[in-house]
XYZ file of C-alpha atoms in Angstrom:
666
model
C -72.439 -53.699 -24.922
C -71.843 -57.472 -24.715
C -68.816 -59.032 -23.088
C -67.148 -60.149 -26.365
C -67.365 -56.614 -27.852
C -65.816 -55.077 -24.735
C -63.031 -57.646 -24.790
C -62.265 -56.859 -28.428
C -62.018 -53.126 -27.786
C -59.740 -53.736 -24.841
C -57.428 -55.854 -26.990
C -57.367 -53.207 -29.735
C -56.569 -50.430 -27.226
C -53.835 -52.516 -25.737
C -52.313 -53.135 -29.154
C -52.376 -49.421 -29.911
C -50.569 -48.675 -26.650
C -47.984 -51.353 -27.371
C -47.452 -50.019 -30.906
C -47.008 -46.409 -29.663
C -44.643 -47.564 -26.951
C -42.635 -49.539 -29.473
C -42.430 -46.523 -31.765
C -41.154 -44.304 -28.968
C -38.729 -46.981 -27.893
C -37.400 -47.358 -31.425
C -37.006 -43.585 -31.767
C -35.273 -43.339 -28.418
C -33.013 -46.225 -29.388
C -32.226 -44.470 -32.642
C -31.341 -41.211 -30.860
C -29.234 -42.890 -28.209
C -27.537 -45.652 -30.158
C -27.761 -45.057 -33.904
C -27.574 -41.228 -33.896
C -26.174 -40.791 -30.366
C -22.650 -40.037 -31.493
C -23.924 -37.446 -33.939
C -26.003 -35.649 -31.317
C -23.164 -35.818 -28.792
C -20.752 -34.413 -31.347
C -23.130 -31.576 -32.169
C -23.527 -30.783 -28.474
C -19.755 -30.709 -28.086
C -18.908 -28.598 -31.075
C -21.567 -25.913 -30.692
C -21.450 -24.066 -27.387
C -22.362 -20.695 -25.977
C -19.870 -18.949 -23.705
C -20.092 -15.697 -21.754
C -16.771 -13.866 -21.597
C -15.877 -11.013 -19.265
C -14.307 -7.969 -20.926
C -11.896 -6.491 -18.421
C -12.121 -2.764 -17.841
C -8.864 -0.838 -18.009
C -7.793 0.131 -14.512
C -7.402 3.854 -13.914
C -3.867 5.229 -13.938
C -2.066 7.176 -11.211
C -0.096 10.365 -11.871
C 1.651 12.978 -9.752
C 0.437 16.542 -9.183
C 1.853 17.664 -12.548
C 0.380 14.767 -14.535
C 3.613 12.780 -14.707
C 2.904 9.034 -14.756
C 3.455 6.872 -11.706
C 1.305 3.879 -12.678
C 0.143 3.148 -16.236
C -1.382 0.254 -18.156
C 0.495 -1.522 -20.918
C -0.876 -3.978 -23.480
C 0.357 -7.520 -23.121
C -0.462 -11.147 -23.881
C -1.605 -13.603 -21.237
C -1.777 -17.375 -21.606
C -5.026 -18.822 -20.323
C -6.595 -22.242 -19.811
C -10.133 -22.468 -21.237
C -12.048 -25.334 -19.631
C -14.591 -25.467 -22.456
C -11.872 -26.858 -24.721
C -9.674 -28.647 -22.157
C -9.813 -32.463 -22.347
C -11.081 -33.824 -19.056
C -8.403 -35.556 -17.003
C -5.545 -34.074 -19.046
C -4.831 -31.034 -16.846
C -1.560 -32.350 -15.455
C -0.207 -33.398 -18.845
C -1.088 -30.038 -20.407
C 0.597 -28.230 -17.508
C 3.778 -30.305 -17.977
C 3.888 -29.414 -21.676
C 3.501 -25.742 -20.740
C 6.397 -26.032 -18.288
C 8.658 -27.294 -21.080
C 7.744 -24.414 -23.377
C 8.116 -21.746 -20.698
C 11.408 -23.102 -19.373
C 12.806 -23.277 -22.891
C 11.771 -19.645 -23.452
C 13.128 -18.562 -20.059
C 9.764 -17.152 -18.973
C 7.788 -17.514 -15.753
C 4.284 -18.702 -15.004
C 2.081 -17.871 -12.016
C 2.935 -19.899 -8.922
C 1.885 -18.564 -5.536
C 2.156 -21.825 -3.611
C 4.017 -20.831 -0.398
C 6.393 -23.802 -0.607
C 9.938 -23.619 -1.973
C 10.328 -24.929 -5.513
C 13.481 -26.889 -4.720
C 14.166 -29.625 -2.213
C 14.189 -29.897 0.694
C 10.713 -28.391 0.514
C 10.088 -25.623 3.057
C 7.378 -23.066 3.684
C 8.350 -19.692 2.200
C 9.632 -17.303 4.874
C 7.415 -14.315 5.517
C 4.381 -15.993 3.912
C 2.661 -17.102 7.116
C -0.732 -15.831 5.960
C -0.501 -17.740 2.665
C 0.638 -20.896 4.457
C -2.302 -20.630 6.844
C -4.733 -20.243 3.908
C -3.194 -23.266 2.191
C -3.600 -25.477 5.272
C -7.159 -24.312 5.760
C -7.956 -25.050 2.112
C -6.576 -28.589 2.497
C -8.443 -29.007 5.804
C -5.195 -29.524 7.703
C -4.375 -28.365 11.215
C -2.210 -25.265 11.723
C 0.607 -27.457 13.066
C 0.734 -29.496 9.830
C 4.258 -29.767 8.408
C 5.342 -29.038 4.863
C 5.497 -32.824 4.314
C 1.861 -33.116 5.412
C 0.868 -30.357 2.995
C 2.751 -31.895 0.071
C 1.178 -35.312 0.674
C -2.273 -33.721 0.687
C -1.555 -31.848 -2.560
C -0.173 -34.969 -4.248
C -3.293 -36.942 -3.357
C -5.657 -34.107 -4.308
C -4.147 -33.614 -7.769
C -3.240 -37.289 -8.480
C 0.489 -36.659 -8.690
C 1.704 -39.941 -7.181
C 3.435 -41.111 -10.376
C 5.429 -37.922 -10.962
C 8.956 -37.070 -9.695
C 8.987 -34.994 -6.488
C 10.173 -31.810 -8.190
C 7.437 -32.130 -10.809
C 4.875 -32.810 -8.091
C 5.687 -29.485 -6.476
C 5.474 -27.504 -9.747
C 2.236 -29.051 -10.965
C 0.677 -28.698 -7.503
C 1.539 -24.986 -7.578
C -0.476 -24.473 -10.758
C -3.374 -26.749 -9.791
C -3.708 -25.044 -6.401
C -3.738 -21.612 -8.026
C -6.338 -22.796 -10.536
C -8.669 -23.748 -7.693
C -7.979 -20.522 -5.830
C -8.878 -18.499 -8.925
C -12.188 -20.363 -9.432
C -11.247 -22.072 -12.715
C -14.444 -23.232 -14.433
C -16.271 -23.349 -17.778
C -17.267 -19.714 -17.391
C -14.036 -18.581 -15.766
C -10.751 -19.253 -17.611
C -7.520 -19.515 -15.634
C -4.587 -17.203 -16.341
C -1.511 -19.429 -16.427
C 0.950 -16.600 -17.173
C 0.851 -12.858 -17.751
C 2.843 -10.510 -19.974
C 4.200 -13.291 -22.169
C 6.524 -12.554 -25.095
C 5.074 -12.550 -28.590
C 7.549 -15.259 -29.587
C 6.260 -17.646 -26.924
C 2.651 -16.802 -27.800
C 3.385 -17.788 -31.410
C 5.004 -21.045 -30.305
C 1.985 -21.962 -28.185
C -0.393 -21.074 -31.015
C 1.529 -23.298 -33.437
C 1.147 -26.240 -31.052
C -2.564 -25.760 -30.384
C -3.252 -29.315 -31.631
C -1.387 -30.791 -28.638
C -2.434 -28.045 -26.225
C -6.244 -28.150 -26.291
C -7.804 -25.460 -24.151
C -4.642 -23.299 -24.077
C -4.869 -19.937 -25.824
C -3.532 -16.410 -25.678
C -5.561 -13.412 -24.545
C -4.823 -9.734 -25.048
C -4.716 -7.971 -21.708
C -3.101 -5.105 -19.846
C -0.473 -5.215 -17.156
C 0.116 -2.689 -14.405
C 3.370 -0.872 -15.073
C 4.756 0.958 -12.057
C 6.919 3.220 -14.177
C 8.569 4.808 -11.153
C 8.720 1.674 -9.053
C 10.837 3.091 -6.225
C 9.023 6.432 -6.059
C 6.582 6.478 -3.113
C 5.738 2.750 -3.275
C 4.200 2.875 0.226
C 1.724 5.524 -0.940
C 0.874 4.091 -4.359
C 0.418 0.461 -3.356
C -0.036 -2.522 -5.629
C -2.688 -4.836 -7.038
C -2.834 -8.562 -6.393
C -5.087 -11.617 -6.662
C -8.293 -11.894 -4.666
C -8.122 -14.428 -1.850
C -11.046 -16.714 -1.088
C -11.887 -14.896 2.154
C -11.888 -11.549 0.315
C -14.099 -12.948 -2.415
C -16.803 -13.955 0.057
C -17.456 -10.244 0.610
C -16.693 -9.002 -2.901
C -18.933 -11.465 -4.736
C -21.995 -9.805 -3.208
C -21.245 -6.713 -5.295
C -21.535 -8.774 -8.479
C -18.530 -6.932 -9.928
C -15.676 -9.310 -9.080
C -14.562 -12.748 -10.171
C -12.004 -14.904 -8.398
C -9.430 -14.324 -11.127
C -9.650 -10.521 -10.849
C -6.992 -8.280 -9.348
C -7.674 -5.892 -6.491
C -5.731 -3.134 -4.731
C -3.782 -4.506 -1.780
C -2.533 -1.366 -0.027
C -1.960 2.343 -0.538
C -3.906 4.334 -3.130
C -4.485 1.164 -5.163
C -6.550 -0.195 -2.274
C -8.103 2.974 -0.841
C -9.404 4.055 -4.266
C -10.249 0.627 -5.642
C -13.767 1.717 -6.552
C -12.485 4.709 -8.569
C -9.619 2.895 -10.262
C -11.359 -0.369 -11.060
C -13.828 0.694 -13.720
C -16.735 -1.523 -14.789
C -16.235 -4.761 -16.688
C -18.173 -5.502 -19.847
C -19.157 -8.878 -21.271
C -19.871 -10.661 -24.519
C -21.769 -13.831 -25.316
C -20.288 -15.831 -28.166
C -21.191 -19.003 -30.032
C -18.365 -21.466 -30.620
C -18.340 -24.047 -33.396
C -15.547 -26.598 -33.028
C -13.832 -24.170 -30.685
C -13.906 -21.363 -33.246
C -15.943 -18.217 -32.692
C -18.981 -18.441 -34.942
C -20.727 -15.247 -33.875
C -20.958 -12.678 -31.107
C -24.525 -12.693 -29.846
C -24.338 -9.555 -27.710
C -21.667 -7.365 -26.181
C -21.464 -4.703 -23.454
C -18.327 -2.555 -23.655
C -16.265 -2.123 -20.452
C -15.967 1.326 -18.852
C -12.390 2.205 -17.807
C -11.574 3.360 -14.302
C -10.738 6.900 -13.291
C -7.239 8.372 -13.317
C -6.053 9.735 -9.978
C -3.705 12.697 -9.627
C -1.813 12.665 -6.329
C -0.606 15.737 -4.473
C 2.960 14.478 -4.451
C 5.597 15.913 -6.742
C 7.329 12.934 -8.343
C 10.674 14.720 -8.653
C 10.575 16.202 -5.160
C 9.707 12.751 -3.823
C 12.732 11.286 -5.612
C 15.023 14.029 -4.291
C 13.758 13.464 -0.750
C 14.187 9.694 -0.913
C 17.716 10.100 -2.238
C 18.566 12.659 0.442
C 17.476 10.208 3.150
C 19.532 7.384 1.642
C 22.621 9.581 1.239
C 22.367 10.914 4.783
C 22.022 7.498 6.406
C 24.912 6.159 4.330
C 27.037 9.147 5.305
C 26.315 8.542 8.991
C 27.091 4.832 8.686
C 30.439 5.595 7.060
C 31.641 8.655 8.963
C 29.798 9.083 12.284
C 31.117 7.899 15.617
C 29.515 5.019 17.541
C 26.306 6.106 19.331
C 26.400 9.367 17.368
C 24.775 8.222 14.180
C 26.984 5.381 12.983
C 24.220 2.897 13.743
C 21.575 4.904 11.847
C 18.990 2.640 10.245
C 15.695 3.854 8.877
C 14.775 7.429 7.998
C 11.674 9.287 6.904
C 10.605 12.742 5.758
C 7.289 14.430 4.986
C 6.785 17.705 3.109
C 3.458 19.543 3.163
C 2.171 22.678 1.508
C 1.586 25.135 4.358
C -1.385 26.850 2.723
C -3.277 23.853 1.291
C -2.299 20.734 3.244
C -1.104 19.016 0.055
C 1.412 16.287 0.859
C 4.204 17.047 -1.602
C 6.415 14.141 -0.533
C 6.295 11.325 2.013
C 9.551 9.414 1.849
C 11.075 6.479 3.683
C 14.422 4.738 3.811
C 15.018 1.942 3.034
C 12.690 1.639 0.077
C 11.533 -1.104 -2.300
C 10.455 -1.402 -5.923
C 6.812 -1.992 -6.860
C 7.898 -3.540 -10.169
C 9.587 -6.424 -8.340
C 7.447 -6.404 -5.189
C 6.013 -9.896 -5.646
C 9.380 -11.500 -6.361
C 11.051 -9.637 -3.504
C 8.265 -9.918 -0.922
C 9.696 -12.807 1.114
C 13.061 -11.053 1.439
C 11.516 -7.647 2.105
C 9.219 -8.984 4.817
C 12.182 -10.528 6.643
C 14.472 -7.496 6.351
C 15.230 -6.209 9.880
C 15.169 -2.615 8.562
C 11.486 -3.039 7.599
C 11.498 -1.463 4.110
C 7.804 -2.298 3.718
C 6.871 -0.109 6.681
C 5.393 3.268 5.785
C 7.328 5.175 8.417
C 6.063 8.537 7.163
C 2.418 7.776 7.946
C 2.475 4.842 10.356
C 5.774 5.134 12.201
C 5.309 6.750 15.623
C 8.264 8.510 17.216
C 9.048 10.409 20.370
C 9.409 13.984 19.084
C 11.988 15.230 21.584
C 12.955 18.895 21.458
C 11.080 19.631 18.227
C 8.059 19.685 20.565
C 9.387 22.851 22.232
C 8.101 25.433 19.700
C 4.585 24.146 20.369
C 5.220 24.462 24.104
C 6.290 28.069 23.510
C 3.024 28.733 21.640
C 1.067 27.243 24.550
C 2.942 29.212 27.216
C 2.487 32.506 25.346
C -1.195 31.782 24.653
C -1.893 30.939 28.309
C 0.005 33.960 29.651
C 2.666 31.873 31.397
C 5.031 33.947 29.283
C 3.850 37.525 29.010
C 5.856 38.422 25.912
C 9.056 37.772 23.992
C 11.132 39.236 26.809
C 9.867 36.963 29.610
C 12.717 34.840 30.980
C 13.370 31.719 33.002
C 16.571 31.159 34.989
C 18.607 28.185 33.759
C 21.284 27.010 36.179
C 21.738 23.594 34.545
C 19.639 21.697 37.147
C 15.900 22.063 37.681
C 15.439 22.029 41.462
C 11.687 22.586 41.881
C 11.132 18.982 43.033
C 13.204 17.524 45.842
C 13.085 13.956 44.539
C 13.404 14.640 40.823
C 15.875 17.178 39.477
C 16.478 16.760 35.745
C 19.263 18.622 33.998
C 19.809 20.860 31.011
C 22.622 20.367 28.515
C 23.985 23.841 29.271
C 24.024 26.834 31.659
C 21.890 29.493 30.030
C 21.216 31.928 32.868
C 18.131 34.123 32.404
C 16.912 33.084 28.962
C 13.927 34.260 26.878
C 11.690 32.094 24.750
C 13.430 32.793 21.440
C 16.844 31.840 22.760
C 15.316 28.920 24.651
C 14.229 27.587 21.265
C 17.599 28.393 19.700
C 19.641 26.703 22.433
C 16.968 24.083 23.204
C 17.059 24.910 26.918
C 15.397 22.104 28.881
C 15.122 24.117 32.107
C 13.077 26.814 30.362
C 10.521 24.300 29.094
C 10.515 22.249 32.313
C 9.447 25.361 34.149
C 6.771 26.600 31.741
C 5.458 23.051 31.369
C 5.104 22.587 35.138
C 3.271 25.896 35.404
C 0.979 25.045 32.485
C 0.060 21.525 33.602
C -0.423 18.534 31.355
C -4.092 19.315 30.557
C -3.278 22.697 29.045
C -0.280 21.288 27.221
C -2.335 18.520 25.662
C -5.225 20.817 24.744
C -2.979 23.004 22.612
C -0.971 20.053 21.303
C -4.194 18.461 20.094
C -5.058 21.622 18.186
C -1.660 21.366 16.509
C -2.386 17.772 15.436
C -0.702 15.647 18.112
C -2.606 12.537 19.165
C -5.276 13.193 16.530
C -6.449 11.203 13.500
C -5.648 13.363 10.496
C -8.314 11.908 8.212
C -5.888 10.947 5.453
C -7.172 9.003 2.440
C -4.996 5.990 3.301
C -4.043 4.383 6.595
C -2.120 6.560 9.061
C -1.539 6.402 12.799
C -2.854 8.914 15.338
C 0.059 8.915 17.780
C -0.530 9.702 21.453
C -0.022 12.363 24.113
C 1.483 11.639 27.524
C -1.154 11.905 30.241
C -2.215 10.405 33.592
C -4.922 8.453 31.762
C -2.446 6.958 29.296
C -0.114 5.949 32.134
C -2.982 4.344 34.047
C -4.062 2.395 30.936
C -0.879 0.321 31.121
C -0.550 0.163 34.878
C 1.864 3.030 35.500
C 1.474 5.820 38.036
C 1.626 9.421 36.816
C 3.806 11.500 39.126
C 4.260 15.310 39.149
C 7.693 15.080 37.567
C 6.252 13.364 34.484
C 4.952 16.671 33.183
C 8.556 17.899 32.914
C 9.486 15.152 30.439
C 6.236 15.636 28.548
C 7.141 19.331 28.207
C 10.281 18.552 26.220
C 8.632 15.973 23.945
C 9.756 12.916 25.873
C 7.701 10.673 28.201
C 4.987 8.798 26.278
C 4.196 11.389 23.626
C 4.470 9.837 20.155
C 3.786 11.292 16.716
C 4.053 10.290 13.083
C 6.296 12.260 10.715
C 3.114 13.396 8.943
C 1.804 14.823 12.238
C 5.153 16.519 12.830
C 5.061 18.131 9.375
C 1.469 19.314 9.950
C 2.505 20.675 13.350
C 5.355 22.653 11.770
C 2.962 23.902 9.075
C 0.496 25.027 11.762
C 3.145 27.225 13.353
C 4.128 28.547 9.923
C 0.451 29.225 9.138
C -0.083 31.306 12.312
C -2.145 28.672 14.109
C -4.256 27.426 11.199
C -3.893 23.661 10.711
C -4.946 22.402 7.295
C -6.266 18.921 6.643
C -3.484 16.956 4.927
C -4.411 15.028 1.804
C -2.854 12.880 -0.916
C -5.466 13.233 -3.668
C -5.282 16.376 -5.771
C -7.975 15.418 -8.279
C -9.761 12.522 -9.961
C -10.227 12.493 -13.733
C -11.844 10.400 -16.411
C -9.501 7.751 -17.797
C -8.502 9.886 -20.773
C -8.096 13.002 -18.581
C -10.822 14.775 -20.531
C -13.118 15.409 -17.548
C -12.508 16.294 -13.905
C -14.570 14.002 -11.695
C -13.599 15.669 -8.415
C -10.989 18.011 -7.010
C -9.813 18.243 -3.414
C -10.334 21.690 -1.960
C -8.109 22.905 0.895
C -9.921 22.685 4.225
C -9.121 23.838 7.744
C -8.816 21.176 10.441
C -8.337 23.646 13.295
C -7.942 27.391 13.710
C -6.297 28.120 17.049
C -7.439 31.759 16.791
C -4.402 33.141 18.600
C -2.595 36.438 18.268
C -0.253 36.252 15.271
C 2.485 37.819 17.386
C 2.730 34.545 19.309
C 3.741 32.733 16.134
C 6.044 35.572 15.082
C 7.933 35.140 18.356
C 8.200 31.363 17.964
C 9.236 31.688 14.320
C 11.987 34.120 15.293
C 13.289 31.576 17.782
C 13.299 28.884 15.091
C 15.099 31.254 12.698
C 17.762 31.828 15.319
C 18.290 28.072 15.555
C 18.416 27.801 11.743
C 21.389 30.176 11.683
C 23.625 27.235 12.624
C 23.072 25.602 9.206
C 21.353 28.178 6.995
C 23.225 31.372 7.875
C 24.195 32.162 4.290
C 21.207 30.542 2.661
C 19.416 32.751 0.080
C 16.020 32.327 1.764
C 15.032 32.631 5.417
C 14.547 29.279 7.141
C 12.975 28.294 10.480
C 14.060 25.030 12.151
C 14.080 23.016 15.365
C 16.051 19.869 16.148
C 15.488 17.017 18.568
C 17.448 14.025 19.861
C 14.860 11.911 21.718
C 16.065 8.853 23.607
C 14.226 5.826 22.309
C 16.564 2.831 21.975
C 18.255 2.649 25.353
C 21.685 4.082 24.675
C 20.667 5.221 21.196
C 18.830 8.391 20.221
C 16.822 9.327 17.158
C 17.418 12.530 15.262
C 14.284 14.626 14.632
C 13.940 17.865 12.703
C 11.137 20.250 11.719
C 11.434 23.252 9.457
C 9.519 25.615 7.215
C 10.525 28.148 4.582
C 10.620 30.910 3.646
C 10.272 31.908 7.276
C 8.806 35.301 6.338
C 6.253 33.831 3.882
C 6.063 30.062 4.475
C 5.310 27.784 1.542
C 6.340 24.325 2.694
C 6.953 22.601 6.017
C 9.229 19.602 6.494
C 9.603 16.947 9.178
C 12.496 14.451 9.230
C 13.299 11.514 11.513
C 16.485 9.448 11.358
C 16.330 6.323 13.500
C 19.406 5.981 15.737
C 20.650 9.187 14.170
C 22.424 10.145 17.392
C 23.290 13.791 17.917
C 23.652 14.339 14.176
C 21.099 16.788 12.829
C 19.120 16.366 9.614
C 19.880 19.785 8.137
C 21.628 18.354 5.015
C 18.446 16.470 4.116
C 16.314 19.581 4.488
C 18.815 21.685 2.564
C 18.605 19.274 -0.400
C 14.827 19.546 -0.282
C 14.872 23.347 -0.221
C 17.522 23.501 -2.964
C 15.241 21.539 -5.246
C 11.914 23.058 -4.287
C 13.046 26.672 -4.529
C 15.023 26.081 -7.710
C 18.402 26.712 -6.098
C 19.656 23.497 -7.672
C 18.996 24.368 -11.303
C 19.763 20.867 -12.550
C 16.649 19.481 -10.864
C 14.162 22.350 -10.860
C 10.679 21.967 -12.332
C 9.805 23.750 -15.527
C 6.890 26.177 -15.661
C 5.198 24.083 -18.367
C 5.079 21.035 -16.079
C 3.683 23.096 -13.240
C 0.753 24.171 -15.422
C -0.296 20.669 -16.467
C -2.894 20.180 -13.757
C -3.863 23.778 -13.089
């Protein structure tokens, strides 16, 4: 090949390359400049979106199938980022404020700063305030002014009035907390009226990205009935989501159980979400590409009797009010909180677990700040987590121990009570009376301290605690939701906080004083153990779990024995007779036989609690009851227990349960 031929070919190849390059350049120019708007418009108007289909949360009913928590259909207002105009968030939010304020409806705002000036952190919301500061990368000592300045800068609110800054910041902060994104819409408001939904729909041209969504809301139909047991659902916090996201079943805008059954049985109640993929054309659904239906959660039947629970709560409230109005100072007038637990002797079913004061699950979120600051602690589940010195209600258990260990040979064995116990030279505690030679049944009836000082000293604290443990004291009860274990007085416990155990300490432990503490649930189980001749059943709150529609039984709790003391039944017959003798003070003419024991433990300096255990019928026990009235003084709780028995045994015909209701879950 000569040089001129090679040069020609090179020129031709170069021209071809230039021509191809020019063609591509022209086509690219056409796509970007001439047809760019068309392509951009097509990309904007045709989109694919994956939507989550929320599963219906399982409902909660009582032992007879009566509803406690149900789902109700409602409309939510959501922000859809796929249709929201970038940079217009604040203006859209302001328009929504106007519509909602005009309609008198509320939107979601969990910012822990007061909505009116002067701005302050919300009382009782320390955890939320701490999360807010951490989110804004501020120090814990940052003031509310520091937080507001950070929010204003973050959400570009400098040109708005201060009041508006606070309101918009509340929504923008919540949007970030809920993970607002193209694939995750933000719920601006829940359970909105149909009228407001229509108004928003009519103004869709000026509210791009705002739309309604059919949803369900949790309706706590009996809001004040056992709220501590049922619990509530709430939003997922960022720190919770870090763990939950690994399951692949939660999104930041989901709700989750926060306490009680709602939390403990989250996995059963939640169900499984579905999803659908849809194609949108100009914001309108063009087609559903695929869809997976959600599976609803399971319905949970509790062991509690809704009506018995209501009667018990009312009895507590009435009794405390009566003491406040009529009792003498230091004898019940200062009574504050109260609690009662009722268990089925044979099965361990918790039929009621009541507290006073109470609160309403329906208004829990609105009332939380006030409730958390209330000195009477209405949010505290006294029945399961309150620990109390039992006082003299501990004595029947001491009698069981003394008879079992042979310290008392039989029902006729006596101890001499001369008002002062003189065994120790340096410690000589007293009895409230002079009882002379007294047997175990009358010692229970008259609550003779000297009798139990003496048998307790002879038993020793190790024997006392061994039997007390079998009766449920100081033991975790394995309940489905959180409950305390209490404690038993002992040398080891004293040493753990730097105190010295001395011989005289066993005397106070023997009458339920010293450092022995128990929950009302433990006290009810203890009373049931005596009633059940030494067989302690495992207490439980779940009767059964069903499919959402109640068509299938998923599981059913079977009664189980926690401890069988394997003692002679005569021991419990003797103790029961003593408790019946005590009951004669208040139940002498009652149509069924009742066994009781009272206590007045010193716990608040000059104040005393009032404690009470009972079971009935004494000759064939069905239920056991434990009651504690804080600062109840010397006043006994018999009126509370009488109201409970009146209802349970149908003696109060106006509130008895019908046979049809009792068969619903059998």
